[in-house]
PDB file of C-alpha atoms in Angstrom:
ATOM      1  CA  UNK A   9      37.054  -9.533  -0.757  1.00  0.00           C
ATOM      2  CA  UNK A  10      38.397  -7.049  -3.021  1.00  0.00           C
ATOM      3  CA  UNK A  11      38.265  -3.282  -0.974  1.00  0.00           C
ATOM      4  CA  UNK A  12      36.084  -1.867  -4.150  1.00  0.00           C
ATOM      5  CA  UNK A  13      33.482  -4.364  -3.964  1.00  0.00           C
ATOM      6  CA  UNK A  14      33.140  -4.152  -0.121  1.00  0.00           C
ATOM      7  CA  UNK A  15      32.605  -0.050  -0.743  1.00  0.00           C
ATOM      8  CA  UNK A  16      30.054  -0.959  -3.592  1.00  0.00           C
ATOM      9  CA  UNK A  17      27.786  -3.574  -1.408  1.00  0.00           C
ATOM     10  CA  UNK A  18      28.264  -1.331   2.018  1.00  0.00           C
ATOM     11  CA  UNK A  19      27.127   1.760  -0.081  1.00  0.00           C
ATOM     12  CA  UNK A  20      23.994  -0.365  -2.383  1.00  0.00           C
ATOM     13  CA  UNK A  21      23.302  -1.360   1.901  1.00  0.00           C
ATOM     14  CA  UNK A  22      23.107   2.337   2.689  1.00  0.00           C
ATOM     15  CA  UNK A  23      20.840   2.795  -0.463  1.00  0.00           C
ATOM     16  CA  UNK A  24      18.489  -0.427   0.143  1.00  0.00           C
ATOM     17  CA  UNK A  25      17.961   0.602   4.026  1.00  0.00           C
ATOM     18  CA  UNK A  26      17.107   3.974   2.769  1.00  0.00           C
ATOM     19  CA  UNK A  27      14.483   2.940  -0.062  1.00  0.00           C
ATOM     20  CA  UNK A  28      13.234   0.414   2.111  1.00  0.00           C
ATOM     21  CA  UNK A  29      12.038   2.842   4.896  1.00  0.00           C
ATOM     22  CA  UNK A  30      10.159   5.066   2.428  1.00  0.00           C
ATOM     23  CA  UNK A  31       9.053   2.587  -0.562  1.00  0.00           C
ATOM     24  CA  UNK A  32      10.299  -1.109   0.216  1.00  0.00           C
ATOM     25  CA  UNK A  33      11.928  -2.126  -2.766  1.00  0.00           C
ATOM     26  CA  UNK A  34      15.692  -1.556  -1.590  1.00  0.00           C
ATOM     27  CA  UNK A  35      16.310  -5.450  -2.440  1.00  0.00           C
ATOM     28  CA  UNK A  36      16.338  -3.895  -6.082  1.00  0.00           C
ATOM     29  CA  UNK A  37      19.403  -2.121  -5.558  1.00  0.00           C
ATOM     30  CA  UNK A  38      21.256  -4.616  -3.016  1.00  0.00           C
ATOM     31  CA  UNK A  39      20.338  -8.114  -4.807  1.00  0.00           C
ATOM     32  CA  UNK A  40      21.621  -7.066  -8.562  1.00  0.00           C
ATOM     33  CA  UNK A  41      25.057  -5.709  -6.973  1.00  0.00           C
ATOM     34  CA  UNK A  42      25.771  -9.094  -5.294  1.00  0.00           C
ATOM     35  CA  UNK A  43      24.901 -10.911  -8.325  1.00  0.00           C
ATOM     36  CA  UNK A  44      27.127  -8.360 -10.849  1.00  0.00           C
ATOM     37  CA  UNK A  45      29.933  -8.851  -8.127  1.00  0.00           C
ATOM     38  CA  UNK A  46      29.775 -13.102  -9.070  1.00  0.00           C
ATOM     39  CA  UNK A  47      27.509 -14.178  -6.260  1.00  0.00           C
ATOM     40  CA  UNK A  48      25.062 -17.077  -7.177  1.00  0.00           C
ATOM     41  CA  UNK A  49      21.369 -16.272  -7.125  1.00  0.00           C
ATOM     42  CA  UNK A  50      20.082 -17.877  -4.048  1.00  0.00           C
ATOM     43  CA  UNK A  51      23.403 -16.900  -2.250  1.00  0.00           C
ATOM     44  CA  UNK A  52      22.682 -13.058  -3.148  1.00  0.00           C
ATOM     45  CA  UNK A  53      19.154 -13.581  -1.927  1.00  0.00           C
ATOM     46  CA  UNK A  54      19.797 -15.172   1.453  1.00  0.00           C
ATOM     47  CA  UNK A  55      22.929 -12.436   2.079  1.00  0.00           C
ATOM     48  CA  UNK A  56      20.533 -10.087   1.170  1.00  0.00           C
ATOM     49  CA  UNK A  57      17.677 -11.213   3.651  1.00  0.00           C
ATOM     50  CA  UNK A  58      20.044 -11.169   6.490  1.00  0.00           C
ATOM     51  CA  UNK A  59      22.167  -8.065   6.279  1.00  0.00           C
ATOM     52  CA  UNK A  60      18.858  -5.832   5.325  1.00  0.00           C
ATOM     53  CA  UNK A  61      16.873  -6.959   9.152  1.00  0.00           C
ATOM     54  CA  UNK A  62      19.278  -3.867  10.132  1.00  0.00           C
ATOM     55  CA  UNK A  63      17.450  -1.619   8.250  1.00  0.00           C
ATOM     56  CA  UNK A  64      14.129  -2.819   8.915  1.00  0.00           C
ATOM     57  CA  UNK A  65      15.053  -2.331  12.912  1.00  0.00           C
ATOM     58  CA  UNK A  66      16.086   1.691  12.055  1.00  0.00           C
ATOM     59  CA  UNK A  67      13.443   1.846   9.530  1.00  0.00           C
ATOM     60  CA  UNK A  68      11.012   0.566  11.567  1.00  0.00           C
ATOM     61  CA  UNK A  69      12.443   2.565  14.768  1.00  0.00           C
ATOM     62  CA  UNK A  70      12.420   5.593  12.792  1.00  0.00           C
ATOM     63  CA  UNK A  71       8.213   5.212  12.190  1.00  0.00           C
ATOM     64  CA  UNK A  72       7.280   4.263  15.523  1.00  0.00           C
ATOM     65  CA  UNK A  73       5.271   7.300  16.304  1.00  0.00           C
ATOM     66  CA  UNK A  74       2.980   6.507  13.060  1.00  0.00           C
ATOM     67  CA  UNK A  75       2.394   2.952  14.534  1.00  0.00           C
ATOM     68  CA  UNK A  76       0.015   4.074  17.124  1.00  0.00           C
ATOM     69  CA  UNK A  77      -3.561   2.974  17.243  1.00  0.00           C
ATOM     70  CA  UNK A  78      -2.908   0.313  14.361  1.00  0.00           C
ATOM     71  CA  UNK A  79      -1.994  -2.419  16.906  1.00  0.00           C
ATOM     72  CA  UNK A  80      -5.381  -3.875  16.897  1.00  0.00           C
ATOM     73  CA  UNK A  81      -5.067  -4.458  12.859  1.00  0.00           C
ATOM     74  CA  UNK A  82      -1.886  -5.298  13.080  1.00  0.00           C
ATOM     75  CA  UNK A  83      -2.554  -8.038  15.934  1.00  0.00           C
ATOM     76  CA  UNK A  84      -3.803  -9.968  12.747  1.00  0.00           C
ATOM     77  CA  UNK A  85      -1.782  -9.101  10.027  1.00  0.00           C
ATOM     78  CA  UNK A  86       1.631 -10.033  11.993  1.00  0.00           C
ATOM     79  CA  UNK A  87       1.104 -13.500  12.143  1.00  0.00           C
ATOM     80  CA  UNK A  88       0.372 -13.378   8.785  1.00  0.00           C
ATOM     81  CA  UNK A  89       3.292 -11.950   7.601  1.00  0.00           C
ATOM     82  CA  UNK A  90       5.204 -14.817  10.176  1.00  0.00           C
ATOM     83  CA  UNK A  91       3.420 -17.813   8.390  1.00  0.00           C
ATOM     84  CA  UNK A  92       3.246 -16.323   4.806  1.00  0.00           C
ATOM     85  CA  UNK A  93       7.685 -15.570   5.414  1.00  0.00           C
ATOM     86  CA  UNK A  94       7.844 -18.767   6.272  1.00  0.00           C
ATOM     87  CA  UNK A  95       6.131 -20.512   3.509  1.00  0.00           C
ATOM     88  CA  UNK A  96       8.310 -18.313   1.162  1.00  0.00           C
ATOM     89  CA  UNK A  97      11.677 -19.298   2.911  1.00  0.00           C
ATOM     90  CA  UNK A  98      10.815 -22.862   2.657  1.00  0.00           C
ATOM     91  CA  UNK A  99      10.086 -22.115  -0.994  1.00  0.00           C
ATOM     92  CA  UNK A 100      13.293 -20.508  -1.841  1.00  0.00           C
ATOM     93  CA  UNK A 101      15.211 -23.588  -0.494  1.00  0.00           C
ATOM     94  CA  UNK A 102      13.212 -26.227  -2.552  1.00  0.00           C
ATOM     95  CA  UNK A 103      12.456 -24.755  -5.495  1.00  0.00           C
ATOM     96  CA  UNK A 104      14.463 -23.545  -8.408  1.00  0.00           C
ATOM     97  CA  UNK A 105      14.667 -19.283  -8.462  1.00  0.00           C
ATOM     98  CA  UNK A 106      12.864 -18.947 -11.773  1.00  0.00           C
ATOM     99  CA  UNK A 107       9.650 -20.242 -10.872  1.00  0.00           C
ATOM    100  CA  UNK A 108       9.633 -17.661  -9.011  1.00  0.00           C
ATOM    101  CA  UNK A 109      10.980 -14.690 -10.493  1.00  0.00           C
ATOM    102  CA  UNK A 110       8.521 -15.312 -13.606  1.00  0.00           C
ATOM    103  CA  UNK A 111       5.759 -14.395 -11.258  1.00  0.00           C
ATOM    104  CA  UNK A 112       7.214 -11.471  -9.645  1.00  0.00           C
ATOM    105  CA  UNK A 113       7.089  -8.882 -12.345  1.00  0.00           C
ATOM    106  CA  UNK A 114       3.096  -9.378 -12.845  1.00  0.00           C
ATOM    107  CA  UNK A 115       2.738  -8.872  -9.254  1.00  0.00           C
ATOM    108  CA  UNK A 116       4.721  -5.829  -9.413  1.00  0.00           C
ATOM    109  CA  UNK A 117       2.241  -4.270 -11.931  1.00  0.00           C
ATOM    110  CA  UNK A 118      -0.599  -5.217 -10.274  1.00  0.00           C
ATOM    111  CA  UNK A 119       0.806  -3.696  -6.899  1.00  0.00           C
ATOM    112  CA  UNK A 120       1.787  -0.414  -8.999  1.00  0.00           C
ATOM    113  CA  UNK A 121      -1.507  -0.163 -10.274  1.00  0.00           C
ATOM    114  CA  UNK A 122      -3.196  -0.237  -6.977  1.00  0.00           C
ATOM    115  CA  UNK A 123      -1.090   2.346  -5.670  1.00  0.00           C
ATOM    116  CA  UNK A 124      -2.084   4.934  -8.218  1.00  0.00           C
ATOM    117  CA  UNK A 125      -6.176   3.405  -7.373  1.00  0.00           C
ATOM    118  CA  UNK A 126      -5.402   3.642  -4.172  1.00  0.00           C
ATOM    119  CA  UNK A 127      -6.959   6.990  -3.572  1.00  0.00           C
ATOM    120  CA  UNK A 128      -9.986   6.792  -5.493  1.00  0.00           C
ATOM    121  CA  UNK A 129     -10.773   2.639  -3.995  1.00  0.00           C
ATOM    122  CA  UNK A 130      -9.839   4.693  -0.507  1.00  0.00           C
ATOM    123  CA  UNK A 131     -12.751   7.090  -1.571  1.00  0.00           C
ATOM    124  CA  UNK A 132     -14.921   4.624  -2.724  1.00  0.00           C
ATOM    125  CA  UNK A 133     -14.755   2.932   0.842  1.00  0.00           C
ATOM    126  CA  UNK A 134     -15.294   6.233   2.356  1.00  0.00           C
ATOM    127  CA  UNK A 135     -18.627   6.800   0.907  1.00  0.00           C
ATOM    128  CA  UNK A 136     -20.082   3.271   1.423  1.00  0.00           C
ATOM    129  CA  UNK A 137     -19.075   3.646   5.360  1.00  0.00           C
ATOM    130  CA  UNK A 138     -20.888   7.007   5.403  1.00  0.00           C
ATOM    131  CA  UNK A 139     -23.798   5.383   3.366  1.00  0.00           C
ATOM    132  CA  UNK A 140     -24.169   2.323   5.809  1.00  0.00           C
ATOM    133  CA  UNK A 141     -23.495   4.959   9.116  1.00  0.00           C
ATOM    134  CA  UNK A 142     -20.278   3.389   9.996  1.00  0.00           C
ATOM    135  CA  UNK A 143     -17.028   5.337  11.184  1.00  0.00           C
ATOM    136  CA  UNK A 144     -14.590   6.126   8.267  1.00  0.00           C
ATOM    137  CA  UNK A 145     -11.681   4.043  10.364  1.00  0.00           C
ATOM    138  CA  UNK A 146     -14.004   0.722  10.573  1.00  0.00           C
ATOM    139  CA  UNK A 147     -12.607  -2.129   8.771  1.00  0.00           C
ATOM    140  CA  UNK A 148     -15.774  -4.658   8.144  1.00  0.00           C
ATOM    141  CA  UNK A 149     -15.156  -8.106   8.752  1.00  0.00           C
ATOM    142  CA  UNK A 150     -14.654  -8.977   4.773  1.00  0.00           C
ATOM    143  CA  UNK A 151     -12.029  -6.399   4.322  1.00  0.00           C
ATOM    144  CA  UNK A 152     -10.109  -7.734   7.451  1.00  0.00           C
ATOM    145  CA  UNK A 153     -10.099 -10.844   6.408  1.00  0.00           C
ATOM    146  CA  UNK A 154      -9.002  -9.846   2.523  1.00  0.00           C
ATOM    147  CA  UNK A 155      -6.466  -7.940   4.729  1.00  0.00           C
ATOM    148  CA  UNK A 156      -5.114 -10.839   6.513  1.00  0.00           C
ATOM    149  CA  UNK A 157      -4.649 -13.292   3.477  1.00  0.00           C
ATOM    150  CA  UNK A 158      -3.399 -10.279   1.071  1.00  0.00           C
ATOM    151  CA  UNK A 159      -0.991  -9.430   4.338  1.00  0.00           C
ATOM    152  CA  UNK A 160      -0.251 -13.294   4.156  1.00  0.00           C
ATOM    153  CA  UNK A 161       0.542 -13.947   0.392  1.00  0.00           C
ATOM    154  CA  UNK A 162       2.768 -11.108   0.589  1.00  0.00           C
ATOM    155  CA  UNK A 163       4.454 -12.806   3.165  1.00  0.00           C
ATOM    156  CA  UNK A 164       5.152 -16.104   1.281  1.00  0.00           C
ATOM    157  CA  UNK A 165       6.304 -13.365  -1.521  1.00  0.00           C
ATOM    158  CA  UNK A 166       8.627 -11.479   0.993  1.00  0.00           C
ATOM    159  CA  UNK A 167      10.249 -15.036   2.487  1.00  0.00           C
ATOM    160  CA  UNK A 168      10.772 -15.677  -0.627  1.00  0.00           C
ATOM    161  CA  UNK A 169      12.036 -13.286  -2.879  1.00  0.00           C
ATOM    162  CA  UNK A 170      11.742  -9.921  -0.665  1.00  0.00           C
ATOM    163  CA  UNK A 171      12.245  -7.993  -3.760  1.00  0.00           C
ATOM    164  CA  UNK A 172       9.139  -5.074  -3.714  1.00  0.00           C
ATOM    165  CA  UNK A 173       7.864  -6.751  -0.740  1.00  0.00           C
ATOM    166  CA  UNK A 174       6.739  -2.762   1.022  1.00  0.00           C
ATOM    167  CA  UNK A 175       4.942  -1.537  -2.467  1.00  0.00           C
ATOM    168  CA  UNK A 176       2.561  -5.175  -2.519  1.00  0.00           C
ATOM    169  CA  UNK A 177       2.222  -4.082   1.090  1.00  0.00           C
ATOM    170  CA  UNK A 178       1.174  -0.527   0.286  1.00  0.00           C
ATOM    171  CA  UNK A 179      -1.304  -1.951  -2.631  1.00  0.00           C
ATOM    172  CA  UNK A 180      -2.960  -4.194  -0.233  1.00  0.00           C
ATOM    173  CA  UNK A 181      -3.249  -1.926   2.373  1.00  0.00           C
ATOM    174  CA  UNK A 182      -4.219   1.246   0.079  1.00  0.00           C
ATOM    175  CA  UNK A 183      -7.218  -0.629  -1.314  1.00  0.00           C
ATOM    176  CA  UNK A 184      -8.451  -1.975   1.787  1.00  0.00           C
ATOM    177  CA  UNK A 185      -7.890   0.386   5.334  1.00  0.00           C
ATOM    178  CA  UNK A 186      -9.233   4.109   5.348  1.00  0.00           C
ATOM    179  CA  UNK A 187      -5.631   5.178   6.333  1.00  0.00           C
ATOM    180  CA  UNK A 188      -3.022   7.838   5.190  1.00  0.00           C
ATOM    181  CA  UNK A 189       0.064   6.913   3.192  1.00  0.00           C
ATOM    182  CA  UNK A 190       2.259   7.468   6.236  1.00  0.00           C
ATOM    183  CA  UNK A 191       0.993   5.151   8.384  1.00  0.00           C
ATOM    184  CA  UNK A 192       0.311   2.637   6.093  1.00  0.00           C
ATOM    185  CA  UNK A 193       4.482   2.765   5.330  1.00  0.00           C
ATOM    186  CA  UNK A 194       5.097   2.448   9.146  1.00  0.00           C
ATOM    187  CA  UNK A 195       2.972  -0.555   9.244  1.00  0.00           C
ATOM    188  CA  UNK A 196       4.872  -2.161   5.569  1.00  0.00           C
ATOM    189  CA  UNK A 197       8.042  -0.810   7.542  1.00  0.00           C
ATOM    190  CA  UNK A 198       7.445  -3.575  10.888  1.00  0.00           C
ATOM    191  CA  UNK A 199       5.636  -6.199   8.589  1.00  0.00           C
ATOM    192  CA  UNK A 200       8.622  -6.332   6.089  1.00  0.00           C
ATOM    193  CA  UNK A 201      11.144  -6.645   9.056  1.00  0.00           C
ATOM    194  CA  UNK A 202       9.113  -9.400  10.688  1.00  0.00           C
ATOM    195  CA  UNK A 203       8.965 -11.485   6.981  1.00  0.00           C
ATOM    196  CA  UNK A 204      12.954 -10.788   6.765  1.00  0.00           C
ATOM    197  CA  UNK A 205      13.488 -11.713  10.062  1.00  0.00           C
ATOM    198  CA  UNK A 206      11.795 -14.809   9.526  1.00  0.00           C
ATOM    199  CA  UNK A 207      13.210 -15.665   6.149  1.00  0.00           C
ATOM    200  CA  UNK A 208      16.841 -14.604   7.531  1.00  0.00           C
ATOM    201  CA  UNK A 209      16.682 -17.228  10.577  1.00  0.00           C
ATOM    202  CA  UNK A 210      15.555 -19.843   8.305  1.00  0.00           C
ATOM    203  CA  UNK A 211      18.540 -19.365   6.203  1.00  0.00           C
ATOM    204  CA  UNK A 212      20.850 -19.427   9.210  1.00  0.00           C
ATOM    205  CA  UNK A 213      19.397 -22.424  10.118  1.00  0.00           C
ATOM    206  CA  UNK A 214      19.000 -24.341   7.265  1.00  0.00           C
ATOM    207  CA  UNK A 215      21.777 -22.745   4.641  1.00  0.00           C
ATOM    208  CA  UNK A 216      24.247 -21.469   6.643  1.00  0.00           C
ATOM    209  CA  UNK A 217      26.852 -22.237   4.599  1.00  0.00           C
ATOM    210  CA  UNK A 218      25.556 -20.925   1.899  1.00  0.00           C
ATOM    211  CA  UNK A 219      24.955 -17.387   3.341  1.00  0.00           C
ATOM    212  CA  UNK A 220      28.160 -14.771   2.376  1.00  0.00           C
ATOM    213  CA  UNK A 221      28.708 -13.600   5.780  1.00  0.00           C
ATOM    214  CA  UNK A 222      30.605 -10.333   5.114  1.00  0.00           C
ATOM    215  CA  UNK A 223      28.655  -9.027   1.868  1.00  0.00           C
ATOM    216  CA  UNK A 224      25.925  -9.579   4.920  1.00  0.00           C
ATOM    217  CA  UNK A 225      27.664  -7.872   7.401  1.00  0.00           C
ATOM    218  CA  UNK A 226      28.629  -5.070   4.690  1.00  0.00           C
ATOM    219  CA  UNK A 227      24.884  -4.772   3.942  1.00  0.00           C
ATOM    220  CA  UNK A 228      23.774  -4.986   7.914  1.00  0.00           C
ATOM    221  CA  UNK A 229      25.932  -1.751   8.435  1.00  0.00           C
ATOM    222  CA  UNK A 230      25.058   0.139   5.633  1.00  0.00           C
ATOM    223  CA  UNK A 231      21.410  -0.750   5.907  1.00  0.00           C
ATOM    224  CA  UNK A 232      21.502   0.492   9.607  1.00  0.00           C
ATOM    225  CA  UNK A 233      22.334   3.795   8.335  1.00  0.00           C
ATOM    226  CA  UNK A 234      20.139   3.824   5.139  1.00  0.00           C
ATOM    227  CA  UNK A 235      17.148   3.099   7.758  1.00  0.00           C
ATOM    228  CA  UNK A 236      17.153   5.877   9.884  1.00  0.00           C
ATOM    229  CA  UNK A 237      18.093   8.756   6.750  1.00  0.00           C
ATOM    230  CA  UNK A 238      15.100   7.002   5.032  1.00  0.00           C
ATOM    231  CA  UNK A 239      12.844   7.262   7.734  1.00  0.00           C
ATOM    232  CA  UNK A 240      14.068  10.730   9.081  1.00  0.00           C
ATOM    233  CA  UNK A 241      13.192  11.972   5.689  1.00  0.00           C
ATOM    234  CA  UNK A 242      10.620  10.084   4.033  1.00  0.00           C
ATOM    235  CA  UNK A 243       8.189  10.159   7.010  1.00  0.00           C
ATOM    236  CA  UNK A 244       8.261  14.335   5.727  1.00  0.00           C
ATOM    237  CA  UNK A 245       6.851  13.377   2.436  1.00  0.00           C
ATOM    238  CA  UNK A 246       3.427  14.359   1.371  1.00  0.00           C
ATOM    239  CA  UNK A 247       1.178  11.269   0.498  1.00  0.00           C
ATOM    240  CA  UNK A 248       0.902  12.348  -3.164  1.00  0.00           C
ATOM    241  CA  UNK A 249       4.609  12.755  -3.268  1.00  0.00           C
ATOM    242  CA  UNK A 250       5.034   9.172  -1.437  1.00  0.00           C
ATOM    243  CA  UNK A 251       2.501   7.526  -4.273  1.00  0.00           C
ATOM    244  CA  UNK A 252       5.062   9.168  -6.966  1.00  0.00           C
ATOM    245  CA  UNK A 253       8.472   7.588  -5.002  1.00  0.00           C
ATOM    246  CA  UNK A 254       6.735   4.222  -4.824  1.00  0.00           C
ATOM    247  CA  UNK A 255       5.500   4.522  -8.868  1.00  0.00           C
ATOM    248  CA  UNK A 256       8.932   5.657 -10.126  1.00  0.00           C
ATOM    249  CA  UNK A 257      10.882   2.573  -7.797  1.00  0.00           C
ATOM    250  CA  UNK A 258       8.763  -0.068  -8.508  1.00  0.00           C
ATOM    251  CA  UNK A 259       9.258   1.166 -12.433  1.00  0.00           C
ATOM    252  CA  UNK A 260      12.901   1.584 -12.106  1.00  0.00           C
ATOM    253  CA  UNK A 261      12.482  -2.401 -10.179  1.00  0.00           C
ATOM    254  CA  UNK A 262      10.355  -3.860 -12.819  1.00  0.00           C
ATOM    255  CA  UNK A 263      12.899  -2.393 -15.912  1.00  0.00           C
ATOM    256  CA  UNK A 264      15.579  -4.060 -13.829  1.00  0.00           C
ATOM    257  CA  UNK A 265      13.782  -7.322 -13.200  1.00  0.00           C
ATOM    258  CA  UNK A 266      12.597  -8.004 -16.537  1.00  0.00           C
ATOM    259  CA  UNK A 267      16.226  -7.009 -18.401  1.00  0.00           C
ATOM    260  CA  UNK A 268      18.625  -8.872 -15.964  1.00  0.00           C
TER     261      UNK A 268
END
């Protein structure tokens, strides 16, 4: 591998590990640069998949503080994520990418658009919890259960594609818990790693061989790093300023997906 190209996909690592600690959308920057350096498609994707679970680790590491008290929720929603990742890997190595892709970019607009809502279906919640005498943090049994498949479909997304995987995690989340921006990311943070984690060792398994082992390794490193500046700064973000960073990515994500 020619020395410029290994400094191009360790540096697009750096920048996916980043993105993907504060937004989740760092497959944008990582999966186009392995497929503008000649790698096939589904050989991009599956590098990809592995050499980013680096990042999710340091990302994830780097929010651990905001995890607390969400373990009962996420009791639910990780097994979800496990199931839905694996659906999606099993996907990616049967069927052809562009049945696929087609769908992505309407789910990206959808996801965008609940992310601006967010605050005022956040509100909306608020007020009928007050109205029926409930505490703001309850989650009724219907919304738990819309969290759990939305957590799940995003899954079979993630295991599949893992492209904007963290903003359809923010969207679901945003319109359904009575939680702040920064806690939600923690919680897209440990839920993407466990869908790429899943995804990854299904490729290892099953395509081995068809994995590029050092654009992986290039992306492992430089997604290590990317985590932990990502979280150490991100996590300092307002919420408002959060919303805008996941807006302008997913944009920036959708231009790129719908021209390349």
């Amino acid at each position: 591998m020619p020395v410029v190209d290994m400094i191009l996909i360790a540096l697009a690592g750096v920048g996916a590990g980043a993105i993907n600690a504060v937004v989740g959308s760092g497959t944008l920057i990582t999966f186009p640069t392995l497929v503008a350096l000649g790698y096939p498609p589904v050989t991009s994707t599956m590098s990809n998949a592995v050499g980013l679970v680096a990042g999710g680790i340091s990302g994830t590491w780097g929010y651990r503080r905001e995890l607390r008290g969400q373990w009962d929720r996420l009791k639910w929603q990780m097994p979800a994520s496990l199931v839905g990742a694996a659906g999606g890997a099993w996907l990616l190595l049967h069927l052809p990418e562009k049945v696929f892709i087609t769908v992505v970019p309407v789910l990206l607009i959808g996801a965008l658009i609940l992310v601006v809502a967010g605050p005022r279906i956040q509100a909306w919640a608020r007020r009928r919890s007050e109205a029926a005498g409930r505490s703001l943090e309850h989650i009724t049994r219907g919304r738990l259960i819309a969290l759990i498949a939305g957590t799940f479909v995003v899954g079979v997304y993630g295991g599949y594609f893992t492209a904007a995987q963290g903003i359809l995690l923010i969207a679901v989340m945003g319109a359904l818990l009575p939680e702040d921006m920064q806690r939600m990311n923690a919680a897209k943070n440990l839920l993407s790693l466990i869908v790429n984690v899943v995804a990854a060792l299904a490729y290892v398994l099953v395509a081995f061989d068809r994995i590029s082992w050092p654009a992986a390794g290039l992306i492992a490193v430089g997604s290590l790093l990317g985590g932990f500046l990502g979280a150490h700064y991100g996590r300092r973000l307002s919420p408002n300023a959060l919303r805008v960073v996941i807006v302008v990515v997913g944009l920036i994500g959708l231009y790129r997906l719908v021209t390349v």
